[in-house]
CSV table of C-alpha atoms in Angstrom, one decimal:
chain,number,residue,atom,x,y,z
T,282,MET,CA,0.0,0.0,0.0
T,283,LEU,CA,1.2,3.5,-0.8
T,284,ARG,CA,1.6,5.8,2.2
T,285,LEU,CA,2.1,9.5,1.8
T,286,TYR,CA,2.8,12.2,4.4
T,287,ASN,CA,-0.2,14.5,4.5
T,288,THR,CA,0.7,17.9,5.8
T,289,LEU,CA,-3.0,18.5,6.6
T,290,SER,CA,-2.9,15.7,9.2
T,291,ARG,CA,0.8,15.8,9.9
T,292,LYS,CA,1.1,12.0,9.5
T,293,LYS,CA,1.6,9.3,6.9
T,294,GLU,CA,-1.7,8.1,5.4
T,295,ILE,CA,-2.6,5.3,3.1
T,296,PHE,CA,-3.5,6.8,-0.3
T,297,THR,CA,-7.1,6.2,-1.1
T,298,PRO,CA,-8.3,8.1,-4.2
T,299,ILE,CA,-11.8,9.5,-4.7
T,300,SER,CA,-12.1,7.4,-7.9
T,301,LYS,CA,-11.0,3.8,-7.6
T,302,ASN,CA,-8.3,3.7,-10.3
T,303,LEU,CA,-7.7,7.4,-11.0
T,304,ALA,CA,-5.4,9.8,-9.1
T,305,LYS,CA,-6.2,13.5,-9.6
T,306,ILE,CA,-3.2,15.7,-8.8
T,307,TYR,CA,-2.7,19.5,-8.9
T,308,THR,CA,0.9,20.7,-8.8
T,309,CYS,CA,1.8,24.3,-8.6
T,310,GLY,CA,3.8,25.3,-11.7
T,311,PRO,CA,6.1,28.2,-12.5
T,312,THR,CA,5.6,31.9,-12.5
T,313,VAL,CA,7.2,32.5,-15.9
T,314,TYR,CA,9.3,35.7,-15.4
T,315,ALA,CA,12.7,33.9,-15.1
T,316,PRO,CA,14.2,30.4,-15.5
T,317,ALA,CA,13.4,28.0,-12.8
T,318,HIS,CA,16.2,27.6,-10.3
T,319,LEU,CA,17.5,24.3,-9.0
T,320,GLY,CA,15.3,24.5,-5.9
T,321,ASN,CA,12.2,24.8,-8.1
T,322,LEU,CA,13.4,21.9,-10.2
T,323,ARG,CA,13.8,19.8,-7.1
T,324,THR,CA,10.1,20.3,-6.4
T,325,TYR,CA,9.2,19.3,-10.0
T,326,ILE,CA,11.3,16.2,-9.7
T,327,PHE,CA,9.7,15.2,-6.4
T,328,GLU,CA,6.2,15.7,-8.1
T,329,ASP,CA,7.4,13.6,-11.0
T,330,ILE,CA,8.4,10.8,-8.6
T,331,LEU,CA,5.0,11.0,-7.0
T,332,ARG,CA,3.3,10.7,-10.4
T,333,ARG,CA,5.5,7.8,-11.5
T,334,THR,CA,4.9,6.0,-8.1
T,335,LEU,CA,1.2,6.3,-8.5
T,336,LYS,CA,1.5,4.8,-12.0
T,337,TYR,CA,3.7,2.0,-10.7
T,338,ASN,CA,0.9,1.2,-8.3
T,339,GLY,CA,-1.5,0.9,-11.1
T,340,TYR,CA,-3.3,4.2,-11.0
T,341,GLN,CA,-4.3,6.3,-14.0
T,342,ILE,CA,-3.2,9.9,-13.6
T,343,LYS,CA,-4.8,13.2,-14.3
T,344,GLN,CA,-2.2,15.8,-13.4
T,345,VAL,CA,-2.8,19.5,-13.8
T,346,GLN,CA,0.2,21.9,-13.5
T,347,ASN,CA,-0.6,25.6,-13.9
T,348,ILE,CA,1.4,28.2,-15.7
T,349,THR,CA,1.2,31.5,-13.8
T,350,ASP,CA,1.5,34.0,-16.6
T,351,ILE,CA,0.1,37.1,-14.8
T,352,GLU,CA,1.5,38.2,-11.5
T,353,ASP,CA,3.4,41.0,-9.8
T,354,LYS,CA,6.9,39.8,-10.7
T,355,ILE,CA,5.9,39.3,-14.4
T,356,ILE,CA,4.6,42.9,-14.6
T,357,LYS,CA,7.8,44.2,-13.0
T,358,LYS,CA,9.8,42.2,-15.6
T,359,MET,CA,7.7,43.7,-18.4
T,360,LYS,CA,8.5,47.2,-17.3
T,361,GLN,CA,12.2,46.5,-16.7
T,362,GLU,CA,12.6,45.1,-20.2
T,363,ASN,CA,9.9,47.1,-22.0
T,364,LYS,CA,8.3,44.0,-23.4
T,365,SER,CA,4.8,42.7,-23.7
T,366,LEU,CA,3.2,40.1,-21.4
T,367,THR,CA,3.3,37.4,-24.0
T,368,GLU,CA,7.0,38.1,-24.9
T,369,ILE,CA,8.1,37.6,-21.3
T,370,THR,CA,5.9,34.6,-20.5
T,371,GLY,CA,6.4,32.9,-23.8
T,372,PHE,CA,10.2,33.1,-23.5
T,373,TYR,CA,10.4,31.7,-20.0
T,374,SER,CA,7.6,29.1,-20.6
T,375,LYS,CA,9.8,27.7,-23.3
T,376,ILE,CA,12.8,27.4,-21.0
T,377,PHE,CA,10.6,25.7,-18.3
T,378,PHE,CA,9.4,23.0,-20.7
T,379,ASN,CA,13.0,22.5,-22.0
T,380,ASP,CA,14.1,22.0,-18.5
T,381,LEU,CA,11.4,19.4,-17.8
T,382,LYS,CA,12.5,17.5,-20.9
T,383,LYS,CA,16.2,17.5,-20.0
T,384,LEU,CA,15.3,16.2,-16.5
T,385,ASN,CA,13.0,13.5,-17.9
T,386,ILE,CA,10.0,14.8,-16.1
T,387,GLU,CA,6.8,13.4,-17.5
T,388,LYS,CA,4.3,15.8,-18.9
T,389,ALA,CA,1.2,16.6,-17.0
T,390,GLU,CA,-2.1,16.0,-18.7
T,391,VAL,CA,-3.1,19.7,-18.5
T,392,TYR,CA,-1.0,22.9,-18.4
T,393,PRO,CA,-3.6,25.7,-17.9
T,394,LYS,CA,-2.5,29.3,-18.3
T,395,ALA,CA,-3.9,31.8,-15.8
T,396,THR,CA,-4.7,34.4,-18.5
T,397,ALA,CA,-6.8,31.8,-20.3
T,398,HIS,CA,-9.0,31.3,-17.3
T,399,ILE,CA,-10.1,34.8,-16.2
T,400,LYS,CA,-13.7,33.9,-16.7
T,401,GLU,CA,-13.5,31.0,-14.2
T,402,MET,CA,-11.7,33.3,-11.7
T,403,ILE,CA,-14.4,35.9,-12.0
T,404,GLY,CA,-17.1,33.3,-11.5
T,405,LEU,CA,-15.4,32.0,-8.3
T,406,ILE,CA,-15.1,35.6,-6.9
T,407,LYS,CA,-18.8,36.2,-7.7
T,408,LYS,CA,-19.7,33.2,-5.5
T,409,LEU,CA,-17.6,34.6,-2.6
T,410,MET,CA,-19.2,38.0,-3.1
T,411,ALA,CA,-22.7,36.6,-3.0
T,412,LYS,CA,-21.9,34.8,0.3
T,413,LYS,CA,-20.4,38.0,1.7
T,414,ILE,CA,-17.1,36.3,2.3
T,415,ALA,CA,-15.4,38.7,-0.1
T,416,TYR,CA,-15.8,42.5,-0.2
T,417,GLN,CA,-14.8,45.5,-2.3
T,418,GLY,CA,-12.2,47.7,-0.6
T,419,GLN,CA,-11.9,51.5,-0.9
T,420,ASP,CA,-9.3,51.0,-3.5
T,421,GLY,CA,-11.8,49.2,-5.7
T,422,SER,CA,-10.1,45.8,-5.4
T,423,ILE,CA,-11.9,42.7,-4.1
T,424,TYR,CA,-10.6,41.0,-0.9
T,425,PHE,CA,-11.3,37.8,0.9
T,426,SER,CA,-12.3,38.2,4.6
T,427,ILE,CA,-10.3,35.6,6.5
T,428,SER,CA,-12.3,36.3,9.7
T,429,LYS,CA,-15.4,34.8,7.9
T,430,PHE,CA,-13.7,31.5,7.2
T,431,LYS,CA,-13.5,29.6,10.5
T,432,ASN,CA,-11.0,27.0,9.5
T,433,TYR,CA,-8.4,29.5,8.2
T,434,GLY,CA,-5.0,28.3,9.3
T,435,ARG,CA,-5.7,24.6,9.5
T,436,LEU,CA,-3.0,23.6,7.0
T,437,SER,CA,-0.2,25.8,8.3
T,438,ARG,CA,-1.3,25.6,12.0
T,439,LEU,CA,-1.8,29.3,12.0
T,440,GLU,CA,-2.8,29.5,15.7
T,441,LYS,CA,0.9,30.0,16.3
T,442,ARG,CA,1.0,33.1,14.2
T,443,LYS,CA,-0.8,36.4,14.4
T,444,ILE,CA,-3.8,37.2,12.4
T,445,LYS,CA,-4.2,40.9,11.6
T,446,ILE,CA,-7.9,41.3,11.6
T,447,GLY,CA,-9.2,43.9,9.1
T,448,ALA,CA,-5.9,44.5,7.5
T,449,ARG,CA,-5.7,44.0,3.7
T,450,ILE,CA,-2.8,43.1,1.5
T,451,ALA,CA,-2.9,43.7,-2.3
T,452,ALA,CA,0.5,42.1,-3.0
T,453,ASP,CA,0.6,38.5,-4.1
T,454,GLU,CA,3.1,37.6,-1.4
T,455,TYR,CA,3.5,39.1,2.0
T,456,ASN,CA,4.8,38.6,5.6
T,457,LYS,CA,4.8,34.9,6.2
T,458,GLU,CA,4.2,35.4,9.9
T,459,GLN,CA,1.0,37.4,9.6
T,460,ALA,CA,-2.3,36.6,7.9
T,461,GLN,CA,-4.3,39.4,6.4
T,462,ASP,CA,-7.3,39.7,4.1
T,463,PHE,CA,-5.9,38.9,0.7
T,464,VAL,CA,-6.7,40.3,-2.8
T,465,LEU,CA,-8.9,38.3,-5.2
T,466,TRP,CA,-9.2,40.9,-7.9
T,467,LYS,CA,-6.9,43.9,-8.3
T,468,ARG,CA,-8.3,47.1,-9.7
T,469,ARG,CA,-6.5,48.2,-12.8
T,470,ALA,CA,-3.3,50.1,-12.3
T,471,ARG,CA,-1.7,52.3,-15.0
T,472,ASP,CA,0.3,50.5,-17.7
T,473,GLU,CA,-0.7,47.0,-16.4
T,474,PRO,CA,-2.5,44.2,-18.2
T,475,SER,CA,-6.2,44.1,-17.3
T,476,TRP,CA,-9.5,42.4,-18.1
T,477,PRO,CA,-13.1,43.5,-17.7
T,478,SER,CA,-15.1,42.4,-14.6
T,479,PRO,CA,-18.2,43.3,-12.7
T,480,TRP,CA,-16.0,45.4,-10.4
T,481,GLY,CA,-14.2,47.2,-13.1
T,482,ALA,CA,-11.1,46.5,-15.2
T,483,GLY,CA,-8.4,44.7,-13.4
T,484,ARG,CA,-6.5,41.4,-13.0
T,485,PRO,CA,-6.7,38.3,-10.7
T,486,GLY,CA,-4.7,37.9,-7.5
T,487,TRP,CA,-2.2,35.0,-7.5
T,488,HIS,CA,-4.2,32.8,-5.1
T,489,ILE,CA,-7.5,32.8,-7.0
T,490,GLU,CA,-5.8,31.5,-10.1
T,491,CYS,CA,-4.9,28.1,-8.8
T,492,SER,CA,-8.4,27.5,-7.2
T,493,ALA,CA,-10.2,28.3,-10.4
T,494,MET,CA,-7.9,26.2,-12.6
T,495,SER,CA,-7.7,23.2,-10.3
T,496,MET,CA,-11.5,23.0,-9.9
T,497,LYS,CA,-12.2,23.4,-13.6
T,498,TYR,CA,-10.0,20.4,-14.5
T,499,LEU,CA,-10.2,18.2,-11.4
T,500,GLY,CA,-13.5,19.0,-9.8
T,501,GLU,CA,-14.4,20.8,-6.5
T,502,THR,CA,-12.6,18.1,-4.5
T,503,PHE,CA,-9.6,16.2,-5.8
T,504,ASP,CA,-7.0,13.8,-4.4
T,505,ILE,CA,-3.6,15.5,-4.1
T,506,HIS,CA,-2.3,19.0,-4.1
T,507,ALA,CA,1.5,19.2,-4.2
T,508,GLY,CA,4.2,21.8,-4.2
T,509,GLY,CA,7.2,23.3,-2.5
T,510,ILE,CA,7.1,23.8,1.3
T,511,ASP,CA,7.2,27.5,1.0
T,512,LEU,CA,3.7,27.5,-0.6
T,513,ILE,CA,2.0,26.2,2.6
T,514,PHE,CA,1.5,29.8,3.8
T,515,PRO,CA,0.0,32.0,2.5
T,516,HIS,CA,-0.6,30.6,-1.0
T,517,HIS,CA,-2.2,27.2,-0.2
T,518,GLU,CA,-3.8,28.4,3.0
T,519,ASN,CA,-5.6,31.0,0.9
T,520,GLU,CA,-6.4,28.5,-1.8
T,521,ILE,CA,-8.2,26.3,0.8
T,522,ALA,CA,-10.1,29.3,2.3
T,523,GLN,CA,-11.4,30.7,-1.0
T,524,SER,CA,-12.2,27.3,-2.5
T,525,GLU,CA,-14.0,25.7,0.5
T,526,ALA,CA,-15.8,29.0,1.2
T,527,ALA,CA,-17.1,29.0,-2.3
T,528,THR,CA,-18.1,25.3,-2.6
T,529,GLY,CA,-18.7,24.2,1.0
T,530,LYS,CA,-16.7,21.1,0.1
T,531,LYS,CA,-13.2,19.9,1.1
T,532,PHE,CA,-10.7,21.2,-1.5
T,533,ALA,CA,-8.0,18.5,-1.6
T,534,ASN,CA,-7.6,15.3,0.5
T,535,TYR,CA,-3.7,15.1,0.5
T,536,TRP,CA,-1.3,18.0,0.8
T,537,ILE,CA,2.2,17.0,0.0
T,538,TYR,CA,5.3,19.2,0.1
T,539,GLY,CA,9.0,19.0,-1.0
T,540,GLU,CA,11.6,20.6,1.3
T,541,HIS,CA,14.0,23.4,0.3
T,542,LEU,CA,17.2,22.9,-1.6
T,543,LEU,CA,19.8,24.8,0.3
T,544,VAL,CA,23.0,26.5,-0.9
T,545,HIS,CA,25.6,27.5,1.7
T,546,GLY,CA,23.0,26.6,4.4
T,547,GLN,CA,20.3,28.9,3.1
T,548,LYS,CA,17.3,28.1,1.0
T,549,MET,CA,17.9,28.6,-2.7
T,550,ALA,CA,15.8,31.5,-3.9
T,551,LYS,CA,15.7,34.2,-6.6
T,552,SER,CA,14.9,36.8,-3.9
T,553,LEU,CA,18.2,35.9,-2.1
T,554,GLY,CA,20.2,35.9,-5.3
T,555,ASN,CA,21.9,32.6,-4.3
T,556,PHE,CA,20.4,30.4,-7.0
T,557,TYR,CA,21.7,28.3,-9.9
T,558,THR,CA,19.7,27.1,-13.0
T,559,LEU,CA,19.9,24.0,-15.0
T,560,GLN,CA,21.9,25.9,-17.6
T,561,ASP,CA,24.5,26.8,-15.0
T,562,ILE,CA,25.2,23.2,-14.2
T,563,GLU,CA,25.3,22.3,-17.9
T,564,ASN,CA,27.8,25.1,-18.4
T,565,ARG,CA,30.1,23.3,-15.9
T,566,SER,CA,29.8,20.1,-17.9
T,567,PHE,CA,27.3,18.4,-15.6
T,568,LYS,CA,24.4,16.4,-17.1
T,569,PRO,CA,20.8,17.1,-16.0
T,570,SER,CA,20.4,13.4,-15.1
T,571,SER,CA,23.2,13.8,-12.6
T,572,PHE,CA,21.2,16.5,-10.9
T,573,ARG,CA,18.1,14.3,-10.9
T,574,TYR,CA,20.2,11.4,-9.3
T,575,LEU,CA,21.5,13.8,-6.6
T,576,ILE,CA,17.9,14.8,-5.8
T,577,LEU,CA,16.8,11.2,-5.5
T,578,THR,CA,19.6,10.5,-2.9
T,579,SER,CA,17.7,12.6,-0.4
T,580,HIS,CA,14.1,12.2,0.8
T,581,TYR,CA,11.8,14.8,-0.6
T,582,ARG,CA,10.8,15.9,2.9
T,583,SER,CA,14.5,16.5,4.0
T,584,LYS,CA,16.5,19.6,3.3
T,585,LEU,CA,19.3,19.0,0.8
T,586,ASN,CA,22.4,21.2,0.7
T,587,PHE,CA,23.6,21.7,-2.9
T,588,THR,CA,27.3,21.8,-3.5
T,589,TRP,CA,29.3,21.3,-6.7
T,590,ASN,CA,31.2,18.4,-5.0
T,591,SER,CA,27.9,16.7,-4.2
T,592,LEU,CA,26.8,17.1,-7.8
T,593,LYS,CA,30.2,15.7,-9.0
T,594,ALA,CA,29.7,12.7,-6.7
T,595,ALA,CA,26.2,12.2,-8.2
T,596,GLN,CA,27.6,12.3,-11.7
T,597,ASN,CA,30.3,9.8,-10.8
T,598,ALA,CA,27.6,7.5,-9.4
T,599,MET,CA,25.6,7.8,-12.6
T,600,ASN,CA,28.7,7.0,-14.7
T,601,ASN,CA,29.3,4.0,-12.6
T,602,LEU,CA,25.7,2.9,-12.9
T,603,ILE,CA,25.8,3.3,-16.6
T,604,TYR,CA,29.1,1.4,-16.9
T,605,ASN,CA,27.6,-1.6,-15.0
T,606,LEU,CA,24.5,-1.6,-17.3
T,607,GLN,CA,26.7,-1.3,-20.4
T,608,SER,CA,28.7,-4.3,-19.6
T,609,THR,CA,28.3,-7.1,-22.1
T,610,THR,CA,30.0,-9.8,-20.0
T,611,ASN,CA,27.6,-12.3,-18.5
T,612,ASN,CA,29.6,-15.0,-16.8
T,613,GLN,CA,27.3,-15.5,-13.9
T,614,GLN,CA,24.4,-17.7,-14.7
T,615,LEU,CA,21.0,-17.8,-13.1
T,616,THR,CA,20.8,-19.9,-10.0
T,617,ALA,CA,17.9,-22.2,-9.0
T,618,ASN,CA,16.7,-19.5,-6.6
T,619,ASN,CA,16.9,-16.6,-9.0
T,620,ASP,CA,13.1,-16.1,-9.3
T,621,LYS,CA,13.0,-15.8,-5.5
T,622,LYS,CA,15.8,-13.3,-5.5
T,623,ILE,CA,14.1,-11.2,-8.2
T,624,LYS,CA,10.8,-11.2,-6.3
T,625,GLY,CA,12.7,-10.2,-3.2
T,626,TYR,CA,14.2,-7.2,-4.9
T,627,GLU,CA,10.9,-6.2,-6.4
T,628,LYS,CA,9.4,-6.3,-2.9
T,629,LEU,CA,12.2,-4.2,-1.4
T,630,PHE,CA,11.9,-1.6,-4.1
T,631,LEU,CA,8.1,-1.4,-3.8
T,632,THR,CA,8.3,-1.2,0.0
T,633,ALA,CA,10.8,1.7,-0.3
T,634,ILE,CA,9.0,3.8,-2.8
T,635,ASN,CA,5.6,3.1,-1.2
T,636,ASP,CA,6.9,4.4,2.1
T,637,ASP,CA,6.3,8.0,1.3
T,638,LEU,CA,8.4,8.0,-1.8
T,639,ASN,CA,11.6,6.9,-0.1
T,640,THR,CA,14.0,7.3,-3.1
T,641,PRO,CA,17.2,7.0,-1.1
T,642,LYS,CA,16.2,3.4,-0.1
T,643,ALA,CA,15.0,2.7,-3.7
T,644,ILE,CA,18.4,3.8,-5.0
T,645,ALA,CA,20.1,1.5,-2.4
T,646,VAL,CA,18.1,-1.4,-3.8
T,647,ILE,CA,19.5,-0.6,-7.3
T,648,TRP,CA,23.1,-0.9,-6.0
T,649,GLN,CA,22.3,-4.1,-4.1
T,650,ILE,CA,21.3,-5.6,-7.4
T,651,ILE,CA,24.4,-4.4,-9.2
T,652,LYS,CA,26.7,-5.9,-6.5
T,653,ASN,CA,24.9,-9.3,-6.4
T,654,LYS,CA,27.2,-11.7,-8.3
T,655,LYS,CA,24.7,-14.5,-8.3
T,656,ILE,CA,22.4,-12.7,-10.7
T,657,SER,CA,23.1,-12.4,-14.4
T,658,ASN,CA,23.8,-9.0,-16.0
T,659,THR,CA,20.7,-9.5,-18.2
T,660,THR,CA,18.5,-10.0,-15.2
T,661,LYS,CA,20.1,-7.1,-13.4
T,662,LYS,CA,19.4,-4.8,-16.3
T,663,LYS,CA,15.8,-6.0,-16.6
T,664,LEU,CA,15.2,-5.3,-12.9
T,665,ILE,CA,16.9,-1.9,-12.8
T,666,ILE,CA,15.1,-0.7,-15.9
T,667,GLU,CA,11.8,-1.9,-14.4
T,668,PHE,CA,12.5,0.2,-11.3
T,669,ASP,CA,13.7,3.2,-13.4
T,670,ALA,CA,10.0,3.6,-14.5
T,671,VAL,CA,9.8,5.3,-11.1
T,672,LEU,CA,13.2,6.8,-10.8
T,673,GLY,CA,13.2,8.3,-14.2
T,674,LEU,CA,17.0,8.2,-14.9
T,675,ASN,CA,16.5,7.2,-18.5
T,676,LEU,CA,18.4,3.9,-18.0
T,677,ASN,CA,16.4,2.1,-20.7
T,678,LYS,CA,18.3,4.1,-23.3
T,679,ILE,CA,21.6,2.6,-22.3
T,680,LYS,CA,23.0,0.1,-24.8
T,681,PRO,CA,25.7,-2.5,-24.4
T,682,PHE,CA,29.0,-1.5,-26.1
T,683,LYS,CA,32.4,-2.9,-26.9
T,684,ILE,CA,35.5,-0.8,-27.0
T,685,PRO,CA,36.5,-0.3,-30.6
T,686,PRO,CA,40.0,-1.5,-31.6
T,687,ALA,CA,41.1,2.1,-32.3
T,688,ILE,CA,40.3,3.2,-28.8
T,689,ASN,CA,42.0,0.1,-27.3
T,690,ASP,CA,45.2,1.1,-29.3
T,691,LEU,CA,45.1,4.6,-27.8
T,692,ILE,CA,44.6,3.2,-24.3
T,693,LYS,CA,47.7,1.0,-24.8
T,694,GLN,CA,49.7,3.9,-26.1
T,695,ARG,CA,48.7,6.0,-23.1
T,696,GLU,CA,49.7,3.2,-20.7
T,697,ILE,CA,53.1,3.0,-22.4
T,698,SER,CA,53.5,6.8,-21.9
T,699,ARG,CA,52.5,6.6,-18.3
T,700,THR,CA,54.9,3.7,-17.6
T,701,ASN,CA,57.7,5.8,-19.2
T,702,LYS,CA,56.6,8.8,-17.1
T,703,GLN,CA,55.8,10.7,-20.2
T,704,PHE,CA,52.8,12.4,-18.5
T,705,ILE,CA,52.3,15.2,-21.0
T,706,GLN,CA,51.9,12.7,-23.9
T,707,ALA,CA,49.7,10.5,-21.7
T,708,ASP,CA,47.4,13.4,-20.8
T,709,ALA,CA,47.2,14.3,-24.5
T,710,LEU,CA,46.1,10.8,-25.4
T,711,ARG,CA,43.5,10.8,-22.6
T,712,LYS,CA,42.0,14.0,-24.0
T,713,GLU,CA,42.0,12.4,-27.5
T,714,ILE,CA,40.2,9.4,-26.1
T,715,GLU,CA,37.6,11.7,-24.4
T,716,LYS,CA,37.0,13.6,-27.7
T,717,LEU,CA,36.1,10.3,-29.3
T,718,GLY,CA,33.4,9.7,-26.6
T,719,TYR,CA,35.1,7.5,-24.0
T,720,VAL,CA,36.3,8.1,-20.5
T,721,ILE,CA,39.4,6.4,-18.9
T,722,GLU,CA,39.3,5.2,-15.3
T,723,ASP,CA,42.6,4.2,-13.9
T,724,THR,CA,42.2,1.3,-11.4
T,725,ASP,CA,44.5,-1.0,-9.5
T,726,SER,CA,43.9,-3.7,-12.1
T,727,GLY,CA,44.7,-1.3,-15.0
T,728,PRO,CA,42.8,1.3,-17.1
T,729,LYS,CA,39.1,0.8,-17.8
T,730,ALA,CA,37.3,2.5,-20.7
T,731,LYS,CA,33.7,3.7,-20.3
T,732,LYS,CA,31.6,5.1,-23.1
T,733,ASN,CA,30.7,8.8,-22.3
T,734,TYR,CA,27.0,8.1,-22.6
T,735,GLU,CA,24.8,11.2,-23.2
T,736,TYR,CA,22.1,10.3,-20.8
């Protein structure tokens, strides 16, 4: 049985979907004003593991991931670069989808854009106005009255924070230690994109966007809402309030969050200026799959400190994994108990991944299989590729190889140079071998060549 940690209850719960064989998931997507940083990408990888694990357990998936293409930061970017809304959002949306592809993150079924769902947002605000839970402020904007929603703070345990009764905030993000009436519809400001509404021209607040889009595609109540831990308050707290106030129904059954990716002990964030992008790691000759592997070595609910050394270690581990899968030797034959061993590993992997997506334990099972000399390489590869349906490291694309005679000749020449202490020549030969797509690893038993696989 699949168990997931539900932040709403603060405990692991057996996943029981509303519909028997269908998991409905809403995952908060990017605000497209800049490339996603590695912390954002860690969240998208965790959500991909969640999706893949549900599929591995036999569920069909309907995942919705929004594209926030109207928000304060986007408008600020438009003014800074003197570009239109679609120029900014189109450019960064393309980068986002390219990053997903490089990281082998499966596509969601629906990617709704906020600007294409203004009608649904206005309809939701109308319901809240009719129930007198929302009101029009003196500035002409529409606000949600948190004092009229008795369960406000249930997700974030807000009783430990201060609620500033009667105070309003028009910004999309605000003091994370103080709840205030939040904006649903912003009255039009000069030189900003706007849409007509019953309350005058304006644009939606950030929080109402996700409520309207999730309910349109998944219904008024759905299974899982997932995202980064920083979204618990105020974003998701506000989503719950406006959604449940409008419908009278529970918004989502499971709330699942990925922890921060740290850099130098601080959370990675654009606001702090301490972030790296996928392009940054590629510029240092690291592969996106190495970053994915690094993320999988830590549980999604644990903080992970990013360093270049940890990424290098992850890339080395990936290379070692690939080398083992590329091997064409198959000296070890199946034993009489091989079927039992295979079922044992399958149980170990399923137990790990179904225990709240425990990817570190799942990775450990992979290495146990590789180190087991009583299982044939063919069987090892079959098992590992089966498990990679969850891990998403693209291991099914790895093909067996033999070192070409020309490469073997260069390796022998390099060994002669090293023996004769002609290190400049040896280094030049190593570089030549690498240009031809192979990596040399010097071991106690002699040099080993590995294909520099573009995974």
